[in-house]
Structures are given as structure tokens and as C-alpha cells.
CSV table of C-alpha atoms in Angstrom, one decimal:
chain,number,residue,atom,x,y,z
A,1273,UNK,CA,-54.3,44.9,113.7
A,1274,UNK,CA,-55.2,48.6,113.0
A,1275,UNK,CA,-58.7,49.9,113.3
A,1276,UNK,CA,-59.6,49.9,109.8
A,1277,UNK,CA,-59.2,46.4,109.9
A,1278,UNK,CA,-61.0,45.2,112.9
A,1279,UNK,CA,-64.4,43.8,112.6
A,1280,UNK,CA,-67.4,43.8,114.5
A,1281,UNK,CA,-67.8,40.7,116.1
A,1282,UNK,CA,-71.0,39.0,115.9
A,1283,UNK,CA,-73.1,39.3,119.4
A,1284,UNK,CA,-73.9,35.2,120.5
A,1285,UNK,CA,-77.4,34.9,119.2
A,1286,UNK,CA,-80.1,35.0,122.5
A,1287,UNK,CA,-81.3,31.5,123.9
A,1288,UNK,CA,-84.6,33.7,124.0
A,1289,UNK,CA,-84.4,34.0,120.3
A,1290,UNK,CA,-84.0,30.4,119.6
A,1291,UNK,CA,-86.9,29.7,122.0
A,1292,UNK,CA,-88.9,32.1,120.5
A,1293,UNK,CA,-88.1,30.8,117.1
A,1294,UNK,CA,-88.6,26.7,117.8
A,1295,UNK,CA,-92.0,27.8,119.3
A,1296,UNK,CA,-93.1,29.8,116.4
A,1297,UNK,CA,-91.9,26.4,113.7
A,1298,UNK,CA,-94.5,24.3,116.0
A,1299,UNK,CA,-97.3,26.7,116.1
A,1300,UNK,CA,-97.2,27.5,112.3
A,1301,UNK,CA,-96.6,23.7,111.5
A,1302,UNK,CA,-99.3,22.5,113.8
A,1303,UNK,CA,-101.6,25.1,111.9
A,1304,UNK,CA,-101.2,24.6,108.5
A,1305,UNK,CA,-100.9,20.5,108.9
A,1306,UNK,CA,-97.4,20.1,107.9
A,1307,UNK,CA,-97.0,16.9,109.8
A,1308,UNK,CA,-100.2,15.4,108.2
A,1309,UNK,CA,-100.5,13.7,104.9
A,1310,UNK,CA,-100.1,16.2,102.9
A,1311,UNK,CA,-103.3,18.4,101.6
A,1312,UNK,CA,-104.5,14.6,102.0
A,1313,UNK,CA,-102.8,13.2,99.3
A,1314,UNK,CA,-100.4,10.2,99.5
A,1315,UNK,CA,-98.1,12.6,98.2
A,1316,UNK,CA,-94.9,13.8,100.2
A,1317,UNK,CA,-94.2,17.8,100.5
A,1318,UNK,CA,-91.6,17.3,98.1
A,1319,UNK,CA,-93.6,15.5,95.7
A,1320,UNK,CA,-96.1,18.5,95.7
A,1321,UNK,CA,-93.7,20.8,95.2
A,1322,UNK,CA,-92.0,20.2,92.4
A,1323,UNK,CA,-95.7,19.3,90.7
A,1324,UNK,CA,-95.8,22.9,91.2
A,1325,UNK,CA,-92.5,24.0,90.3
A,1326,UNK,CA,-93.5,21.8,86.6
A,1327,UNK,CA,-97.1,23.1,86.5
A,1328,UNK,CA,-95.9,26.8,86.8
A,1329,UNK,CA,-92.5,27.3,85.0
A,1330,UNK,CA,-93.0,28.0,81.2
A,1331,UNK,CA,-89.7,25.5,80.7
A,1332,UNK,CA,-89.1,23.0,83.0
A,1333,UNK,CA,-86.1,21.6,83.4
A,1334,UNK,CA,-84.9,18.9,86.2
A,1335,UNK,CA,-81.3,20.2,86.9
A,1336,UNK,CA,-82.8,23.8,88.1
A,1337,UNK,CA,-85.8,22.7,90.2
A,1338,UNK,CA,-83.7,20.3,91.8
A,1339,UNK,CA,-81.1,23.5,92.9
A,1340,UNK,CA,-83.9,25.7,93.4
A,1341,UNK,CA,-85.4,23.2,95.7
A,1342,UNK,CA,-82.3,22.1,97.2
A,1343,UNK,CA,-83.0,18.3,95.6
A,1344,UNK,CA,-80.1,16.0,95.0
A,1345,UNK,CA,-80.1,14.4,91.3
A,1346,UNK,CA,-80.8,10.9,92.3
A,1347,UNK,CA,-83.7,11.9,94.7
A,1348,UNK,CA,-84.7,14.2,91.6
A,1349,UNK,CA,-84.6,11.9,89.0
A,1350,UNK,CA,-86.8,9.1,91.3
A,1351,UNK,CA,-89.7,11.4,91.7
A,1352,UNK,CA,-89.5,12.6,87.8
A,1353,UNK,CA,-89.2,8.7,87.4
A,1354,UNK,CA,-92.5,7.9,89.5
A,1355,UNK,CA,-94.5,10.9,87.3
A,1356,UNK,CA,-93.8,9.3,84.1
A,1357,UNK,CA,-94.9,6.0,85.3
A,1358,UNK,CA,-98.3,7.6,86.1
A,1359,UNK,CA,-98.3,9.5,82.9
A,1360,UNK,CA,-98.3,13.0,84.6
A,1361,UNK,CA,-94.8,13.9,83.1
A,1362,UNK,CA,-93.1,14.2,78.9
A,1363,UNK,CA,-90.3,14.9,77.8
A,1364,UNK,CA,-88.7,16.9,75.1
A,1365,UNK,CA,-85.4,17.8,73.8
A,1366,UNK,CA,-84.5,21.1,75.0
A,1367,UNK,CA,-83.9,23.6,71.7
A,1368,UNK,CA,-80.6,25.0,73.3
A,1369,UNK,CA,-79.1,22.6,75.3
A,1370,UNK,CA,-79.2,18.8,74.0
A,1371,UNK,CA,-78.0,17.8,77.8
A,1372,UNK,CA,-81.1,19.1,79.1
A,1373,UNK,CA,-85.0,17.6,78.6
A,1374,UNK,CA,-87.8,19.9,78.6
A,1375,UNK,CA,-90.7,18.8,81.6
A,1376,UNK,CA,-94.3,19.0,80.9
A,1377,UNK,CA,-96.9,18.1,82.5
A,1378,UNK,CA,-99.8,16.0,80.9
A,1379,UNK,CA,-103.5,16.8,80.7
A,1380,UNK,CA,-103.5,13.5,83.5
A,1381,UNK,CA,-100.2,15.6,85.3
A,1382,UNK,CA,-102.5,18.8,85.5
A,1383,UNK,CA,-105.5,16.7,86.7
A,1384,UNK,CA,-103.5,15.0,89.5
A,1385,UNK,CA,-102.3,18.7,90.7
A,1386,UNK,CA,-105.2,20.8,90.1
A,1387,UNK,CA,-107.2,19.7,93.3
A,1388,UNK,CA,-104.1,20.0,95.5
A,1389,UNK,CA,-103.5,23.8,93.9
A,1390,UNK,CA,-107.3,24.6,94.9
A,1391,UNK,CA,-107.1,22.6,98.3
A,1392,UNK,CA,-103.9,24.1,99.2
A,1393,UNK,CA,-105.6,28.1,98.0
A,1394,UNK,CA,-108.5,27.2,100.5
A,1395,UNK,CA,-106.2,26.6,102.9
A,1396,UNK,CA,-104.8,29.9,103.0
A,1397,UNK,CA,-107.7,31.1,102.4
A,1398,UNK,CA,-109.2,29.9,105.5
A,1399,UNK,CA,-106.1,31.1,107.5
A,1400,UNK,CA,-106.8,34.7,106.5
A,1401,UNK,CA,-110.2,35.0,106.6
A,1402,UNK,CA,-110.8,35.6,110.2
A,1403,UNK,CA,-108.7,38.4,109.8
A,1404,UNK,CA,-109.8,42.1,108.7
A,1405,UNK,CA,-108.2,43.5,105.3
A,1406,UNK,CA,-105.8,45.5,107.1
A,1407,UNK,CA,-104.8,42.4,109.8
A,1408,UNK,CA,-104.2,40.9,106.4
A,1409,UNK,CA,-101.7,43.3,104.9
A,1410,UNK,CA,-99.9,43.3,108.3
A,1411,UNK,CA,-99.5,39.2,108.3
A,1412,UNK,CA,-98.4,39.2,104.2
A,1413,UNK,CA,-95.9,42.2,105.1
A,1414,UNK,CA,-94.6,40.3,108.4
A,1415,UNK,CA,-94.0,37.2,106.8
A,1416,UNK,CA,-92.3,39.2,103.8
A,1417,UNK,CA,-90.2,41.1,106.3
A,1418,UNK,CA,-89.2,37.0,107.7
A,1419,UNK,CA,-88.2,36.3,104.0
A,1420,UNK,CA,-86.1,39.1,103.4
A,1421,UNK,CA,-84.4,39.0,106.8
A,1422,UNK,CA,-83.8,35.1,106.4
A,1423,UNK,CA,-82.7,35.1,102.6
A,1424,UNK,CA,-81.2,39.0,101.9
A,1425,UNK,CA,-80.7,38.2,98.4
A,1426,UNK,CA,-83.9,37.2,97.7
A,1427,UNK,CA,-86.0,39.3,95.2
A,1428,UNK,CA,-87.8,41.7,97.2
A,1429,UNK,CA,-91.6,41.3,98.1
A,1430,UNK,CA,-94.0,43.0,96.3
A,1431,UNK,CA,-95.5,46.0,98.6
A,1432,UNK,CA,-99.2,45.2,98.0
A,1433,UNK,CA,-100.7,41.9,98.9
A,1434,UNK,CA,-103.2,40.7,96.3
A,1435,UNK,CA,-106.1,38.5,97.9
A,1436,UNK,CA,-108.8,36.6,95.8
A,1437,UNK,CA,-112.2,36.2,97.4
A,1438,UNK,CA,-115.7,35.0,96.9
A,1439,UNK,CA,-118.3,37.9,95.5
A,1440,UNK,CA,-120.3,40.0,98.5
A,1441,UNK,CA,-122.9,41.9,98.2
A,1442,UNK,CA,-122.3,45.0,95.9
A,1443,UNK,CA,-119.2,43.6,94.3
A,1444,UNK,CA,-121.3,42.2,90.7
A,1445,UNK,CA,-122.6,45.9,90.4
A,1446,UNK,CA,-118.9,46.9,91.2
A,1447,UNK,CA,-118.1,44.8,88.3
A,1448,UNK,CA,-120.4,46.3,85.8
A,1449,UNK,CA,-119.2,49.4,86.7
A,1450,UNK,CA,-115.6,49.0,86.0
A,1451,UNK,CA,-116.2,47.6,82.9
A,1452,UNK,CA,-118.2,50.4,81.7
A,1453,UNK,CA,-115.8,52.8,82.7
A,1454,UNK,CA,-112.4,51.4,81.7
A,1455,UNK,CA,-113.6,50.3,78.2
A,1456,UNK,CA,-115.2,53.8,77.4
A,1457,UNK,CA,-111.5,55.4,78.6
A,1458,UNK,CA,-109.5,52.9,76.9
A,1459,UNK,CA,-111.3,52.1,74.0
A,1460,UNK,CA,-113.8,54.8,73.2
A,1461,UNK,CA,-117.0,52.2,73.6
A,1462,UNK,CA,-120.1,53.4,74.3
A,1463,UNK,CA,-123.0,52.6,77.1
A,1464,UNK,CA,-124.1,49.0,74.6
A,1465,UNK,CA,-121.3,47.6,76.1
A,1466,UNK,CA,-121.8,48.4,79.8
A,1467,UNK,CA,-125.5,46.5,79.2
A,1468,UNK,CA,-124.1,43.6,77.8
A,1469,UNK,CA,-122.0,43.0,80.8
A,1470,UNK,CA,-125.0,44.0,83.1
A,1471,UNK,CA,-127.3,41.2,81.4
A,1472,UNK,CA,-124.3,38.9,81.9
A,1473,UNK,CA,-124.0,39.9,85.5
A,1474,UNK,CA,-127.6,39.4,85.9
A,1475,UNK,CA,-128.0,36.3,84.7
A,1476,UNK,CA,-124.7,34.6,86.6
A,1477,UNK,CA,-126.7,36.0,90.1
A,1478,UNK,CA,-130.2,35.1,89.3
A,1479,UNK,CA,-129.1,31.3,87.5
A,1480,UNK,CA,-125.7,30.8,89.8
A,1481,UNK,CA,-125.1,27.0,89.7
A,1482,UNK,CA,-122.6,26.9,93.0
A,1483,UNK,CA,-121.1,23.8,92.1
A,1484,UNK,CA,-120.2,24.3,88.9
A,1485,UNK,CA,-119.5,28.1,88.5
A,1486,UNK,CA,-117.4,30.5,90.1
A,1487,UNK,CA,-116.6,34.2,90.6
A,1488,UNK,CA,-113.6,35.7,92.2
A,1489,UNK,CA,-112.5,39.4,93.2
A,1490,UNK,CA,-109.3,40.4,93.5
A,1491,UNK,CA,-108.4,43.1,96.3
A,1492,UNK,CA,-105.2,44.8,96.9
A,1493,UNK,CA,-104.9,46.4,100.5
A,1494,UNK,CA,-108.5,45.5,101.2
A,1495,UNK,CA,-109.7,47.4,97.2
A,1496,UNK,CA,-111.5,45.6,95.0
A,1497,UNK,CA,-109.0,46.2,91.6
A,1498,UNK,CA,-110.3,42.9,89.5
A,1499,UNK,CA,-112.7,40.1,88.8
A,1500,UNK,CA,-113.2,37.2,86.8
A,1501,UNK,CA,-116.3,34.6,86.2
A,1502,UNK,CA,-116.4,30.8,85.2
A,1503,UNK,CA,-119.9,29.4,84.2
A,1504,UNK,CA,-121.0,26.2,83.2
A,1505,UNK,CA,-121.9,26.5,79.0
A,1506,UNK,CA,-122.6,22.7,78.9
A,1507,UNK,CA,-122.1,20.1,80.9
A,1508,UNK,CA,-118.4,19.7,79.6
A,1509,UNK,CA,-117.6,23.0,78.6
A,1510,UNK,CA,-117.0,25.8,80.9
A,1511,UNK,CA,-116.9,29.7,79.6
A,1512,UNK,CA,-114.1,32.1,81.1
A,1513,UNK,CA,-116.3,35.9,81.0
A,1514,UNK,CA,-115.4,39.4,82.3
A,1515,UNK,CA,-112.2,39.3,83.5
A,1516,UNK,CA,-111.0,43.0,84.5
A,1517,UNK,CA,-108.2,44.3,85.7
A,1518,UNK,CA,-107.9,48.5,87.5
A,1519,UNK,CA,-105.2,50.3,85.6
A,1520,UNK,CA,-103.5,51.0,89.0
A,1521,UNK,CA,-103.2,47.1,89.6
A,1522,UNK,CA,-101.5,45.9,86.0
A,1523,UNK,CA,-98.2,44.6,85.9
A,1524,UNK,CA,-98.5,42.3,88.9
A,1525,UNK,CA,-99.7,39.4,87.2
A,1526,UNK,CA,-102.8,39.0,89.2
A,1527,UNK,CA,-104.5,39.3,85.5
A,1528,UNK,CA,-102.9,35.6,84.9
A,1529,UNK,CA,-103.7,34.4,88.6
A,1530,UNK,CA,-106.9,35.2,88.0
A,1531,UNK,CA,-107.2,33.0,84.9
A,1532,UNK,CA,-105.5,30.4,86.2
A,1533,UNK,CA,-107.4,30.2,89.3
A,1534,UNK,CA,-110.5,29.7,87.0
A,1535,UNK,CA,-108.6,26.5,84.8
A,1536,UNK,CA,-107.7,25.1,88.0
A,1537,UNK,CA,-111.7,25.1,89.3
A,1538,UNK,CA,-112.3,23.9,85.8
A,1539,UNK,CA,-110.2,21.2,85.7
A,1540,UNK,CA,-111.3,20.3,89.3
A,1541,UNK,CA,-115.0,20.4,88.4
A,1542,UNK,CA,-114.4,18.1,85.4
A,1543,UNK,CA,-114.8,20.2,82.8
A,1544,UNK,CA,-113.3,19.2,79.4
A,1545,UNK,CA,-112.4,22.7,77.5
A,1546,UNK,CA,-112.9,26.2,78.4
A,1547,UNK,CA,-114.0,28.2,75.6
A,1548,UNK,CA,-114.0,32.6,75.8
A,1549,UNK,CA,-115.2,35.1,73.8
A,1550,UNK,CA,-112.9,38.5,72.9
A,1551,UNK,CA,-112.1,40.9,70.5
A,1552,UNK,CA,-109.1,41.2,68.8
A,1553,UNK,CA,-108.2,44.7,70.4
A,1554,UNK,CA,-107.5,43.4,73.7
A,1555,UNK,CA,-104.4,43.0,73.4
A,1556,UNK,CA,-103.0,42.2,76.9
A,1557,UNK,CA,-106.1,39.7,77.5
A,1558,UNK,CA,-105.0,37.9,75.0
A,1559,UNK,CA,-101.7,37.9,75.7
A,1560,UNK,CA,-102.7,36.3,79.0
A,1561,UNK,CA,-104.8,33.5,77.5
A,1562,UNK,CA,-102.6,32.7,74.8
A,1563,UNK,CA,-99.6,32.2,77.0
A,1564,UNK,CA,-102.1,30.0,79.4
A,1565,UNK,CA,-102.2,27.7,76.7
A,1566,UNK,CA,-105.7,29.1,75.1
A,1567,UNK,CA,-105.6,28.7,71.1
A,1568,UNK,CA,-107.8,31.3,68.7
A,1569,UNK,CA,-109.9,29.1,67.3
A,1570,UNK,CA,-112.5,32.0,65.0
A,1571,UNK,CA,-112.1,35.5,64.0
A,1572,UNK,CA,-115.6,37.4,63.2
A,1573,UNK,CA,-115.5,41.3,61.9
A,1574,UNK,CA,-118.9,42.8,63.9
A,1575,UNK,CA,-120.4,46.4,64.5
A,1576,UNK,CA,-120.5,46.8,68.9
A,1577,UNK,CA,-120.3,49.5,71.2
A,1578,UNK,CA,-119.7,51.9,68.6
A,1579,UNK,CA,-117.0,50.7,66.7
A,1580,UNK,CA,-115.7,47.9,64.1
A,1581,UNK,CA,-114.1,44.9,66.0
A,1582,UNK,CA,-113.3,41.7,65.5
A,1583,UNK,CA,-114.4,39.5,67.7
A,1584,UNK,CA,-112.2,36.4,68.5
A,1585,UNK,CA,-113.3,32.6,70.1
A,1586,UNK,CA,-110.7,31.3,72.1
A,1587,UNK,CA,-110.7,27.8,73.8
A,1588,UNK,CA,-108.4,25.4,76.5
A,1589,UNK,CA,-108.7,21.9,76.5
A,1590,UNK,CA,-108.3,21.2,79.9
């Protein structure tokens, strides 16, 4: 064998190594409850995830969770089997491959997952929020370092972590702010618009209804770049307002996390439809909402901010 050909051989992995990783699997499984009932739900792991993997893909199809989840077809094909028999699960003939069926959840699917989704959130929530920002981005980038060294080909991890949090003190004013600036940059309107969002803001601090309205902001490395409101228009009916996104944090889909985190509070809190209010201009916002499943439901041509807009009612039956 000539040099050229000769390969490195690889050095016997440390007994210290394998130590240190056992001990790390039952400290992180201990802490997150892994070997309870899961989120406390009669439902397995598995079960959970591949709710998830049906509640999140835009088409569904059995044959690809199962290999992305590393599923067998029969073990597949009996959890699929106990959805349907709750009525969480349809199916549809797929439009380019008549071997295949097209998943979807039902409205009773989405109800069965949504308080899981939220409990599972709080969860992680509550894991990071001891920490400071910056202990924060040091745990997301560790554990992204663990994923990349364990699974090379997987996609790389984004560099910024995004965190959603409840409002503190000065972040509502933050809010009004941003909106006054980025609409005047990017669409030329003028101050009538920053005091329609500060009434709004007012009024969600001085009537906040905690159990039935929400607000969350969005950081990335520990900066506030977005927020978005729920509150409670009836008592079935919840409105989605002043969702905003920093220029420097678009194209990371934390515009879409954001409005999905406030169906999934919806759905949990009962409500039956979630209804917004928009103008036709906003094109990536509606983008968003339509692909959420959101339907225009009324167009109206109006004088605001100083310009002519059409302003657009959107609504989600949840």
C-alpha cells in the first residue's frame, strides 16, 4: 500500500466520552420529562410527533414522515389508522402521484394538538427563562453545534436564535414606535397611522383580559425585532392586530411563527374564528395569513394615513 492510499485510522472513541455522553441523555431526559406521559397526554412521543409533522407540512404525505421520522409502514399506517378513528385525520388524492394520499388534519385534529403545541412552547420556554439573553444564544448555538456534529448533512442552523416572550415594561411603546417608523419608510404614511396603533396599544394595556388575550415579542440575540397581539372581539371571536416585523429580521419566518403562535392560543382558548383587519398593500402580511389558511372575506377602498388604500377583512375558522 503506497502512501497516497493509506488512511487515517479512526482513534477508539474515549470511555470518558461515552460516560460523558450517557450522563448528559439522563440529565436532559430527566429535565424535559421524557420518561413521563408525554406533555400529559395519553399520547406516545411518536404519536405527538407526527401530529406535528401533519399540522406543519403544507402536504402531508405518510410515506415521507414515516422516513423522516424513521417509522416503519405498518407502525405508520396504525397511528394514521387511530387519527382517523378520532376524526383528527382526511384524506385526499394526491394531484401528482395517485399512489400517494394527501394528510390533513381536521378542525378536531388541530384542536387535539394545539394545547400540546402551547404546553410543549411553555416548556421551553420555562427551560430558558432562567437564563440571560446572551446564556440563551450560547445554549441555541451549543445545541446547534450537537446537531451539526451528529448529522453533518443536516441543513445548517440558522445563526440567530429567535425567542418569543411575554411583553415587559417599555416593549408596547416599542411597538408603537416601530410601526410608526417602518410604515412612514415603506409606505410613505403619515403620523394618523402611528395614533391609530397608539389608541390600540392603549387600550390592550389598560382593558388586558389575561385569559383570553395575548401579546408576544419576538427577540433575536436578546433585540426586540417583532410583535404580535390577539384580543378577545367577542366571546367567540378572537382579532389577530399589529403584527410587525424589523426589516433586518425578514426572511426567517418568524413573521409566520408569530401568527401561528397566536391560532394555536386561539384555538386553545376556544375561540371559534379569528378575524384581522389589513390593507391590500401589505403584501407579505398577507401572504402569511393567506397561506395560514386565512380567507379575504371584504375589500373597502378608504382615505388613511395619507393615501388611498384598500382595506381588506380577513378571517380563520379555527
Amino acid at each position: 500500500m503506497t502512501m497516497a492510499t493509506m488512511s487515517t485510522p479512526t482513534p477508539p472513541v474515549d470511555p470518558a466520552a461515552v460516560k460523558a455522553i450517557r450522563q448528559f441523555n439522563r440529565f436532559y431526559t430527566s429535565r424535559i420529562g421524557a420518561l413521563d406521559p408525554y406533555l400529559g397526554s395519553p399520547m406516545s412521543l411518536t404519536d405527538v410527533r407526527v401530529l406535528y409533522e401533519l399540522a406543519h407540512r403544507e402536504t402531508a404525505v405518510a410515506s415521507e414522515i414515516g422516513r423522516d421520522l424513521g417509522l416503519d409502514a405498518g407502525y405508520m399506517s396504525r397511528i394514521l389508522r387511530r387519527f382517523e378513528t378520532e376524526g383528527w385525520l382526511t384524506r385526499e388524492p394526491h394531484p401528482r402521484d395517485a399512489r400517494q394520499s394527501v394528510l390533513r388534519l381536521t378542525g378536531s385534529g388541530h384542536a387535539a394538538f394545539a394545547p400540546l403545541q402551547q404546553k410543549s412552547r411553555e416548556e421551553a420556554a420555562a427551560l430558558l427563562a432562567p437564563l440571560a439573553p446572551a446564556q440563551r444564544e450560547q445554549l441555541v448555538q451549543a445545541m446547534g453545534t450537537m446537531q451539526s456534529l451528529l448529522d453533518p448533512e443536516a441543513p445548517p442552523a440558522r445563526p440567530q436564535a429567535a425567542v418569543l416572550r411575554d411583553p415587559a415594561p417599555g416593549d408596547i411603546g416599542w411597538v408603537v414606535q416601530q410601526h410608526g417608523e417602518i410604515y412612514a419608510r415603506e409606505y410613505g404614511w403619515n403620523s394618523q397611522f402611528e395614533a391609530l396603533v397608539a389608541g390600540i396599544a392603549s387600550e390592550f394595556l389598560l382593558k388586558f383580559q389575561p385569559e383570553w388575550e395575548r401579546c408576544w415579542i419576538a427577540e433575536l440575540n436578546g433585540e426586540r425585532v417583532g410583535a404580535i397581539f390577539v384580543v378577545r372581539k367577542s366571546a367567540t371571536v378572537a382579532q389577530l392586530r399589529m403584527l410587525i416585523l424589523a426589516s433586518g429580521a425578514r426572511g426567517l419566518g418568524l413573521g409566520g411563527k408569530l401568527v401561528e403562535e397566536c391560532i394555536a392560543f386561539a384555538r386553545l382558548k376556544g375561540y371559534k374564528k379569528m378575524v384581522l383587519w389589513t390593507n391590500s398593500c401589505l403584501l407579505a402580511a398577507r401572504g402569511i395569513y393567506a397561506k395560514r389558511g386565512f380567507k379575504l372575506m371584504e375589500s373597502q377602498p378608504h382615505e388613511g394615513y395619507g393615501k388611498s388604500l384598500v382595506g381588506e377583512t380577513w378571517e380563520l375558522k379555527l
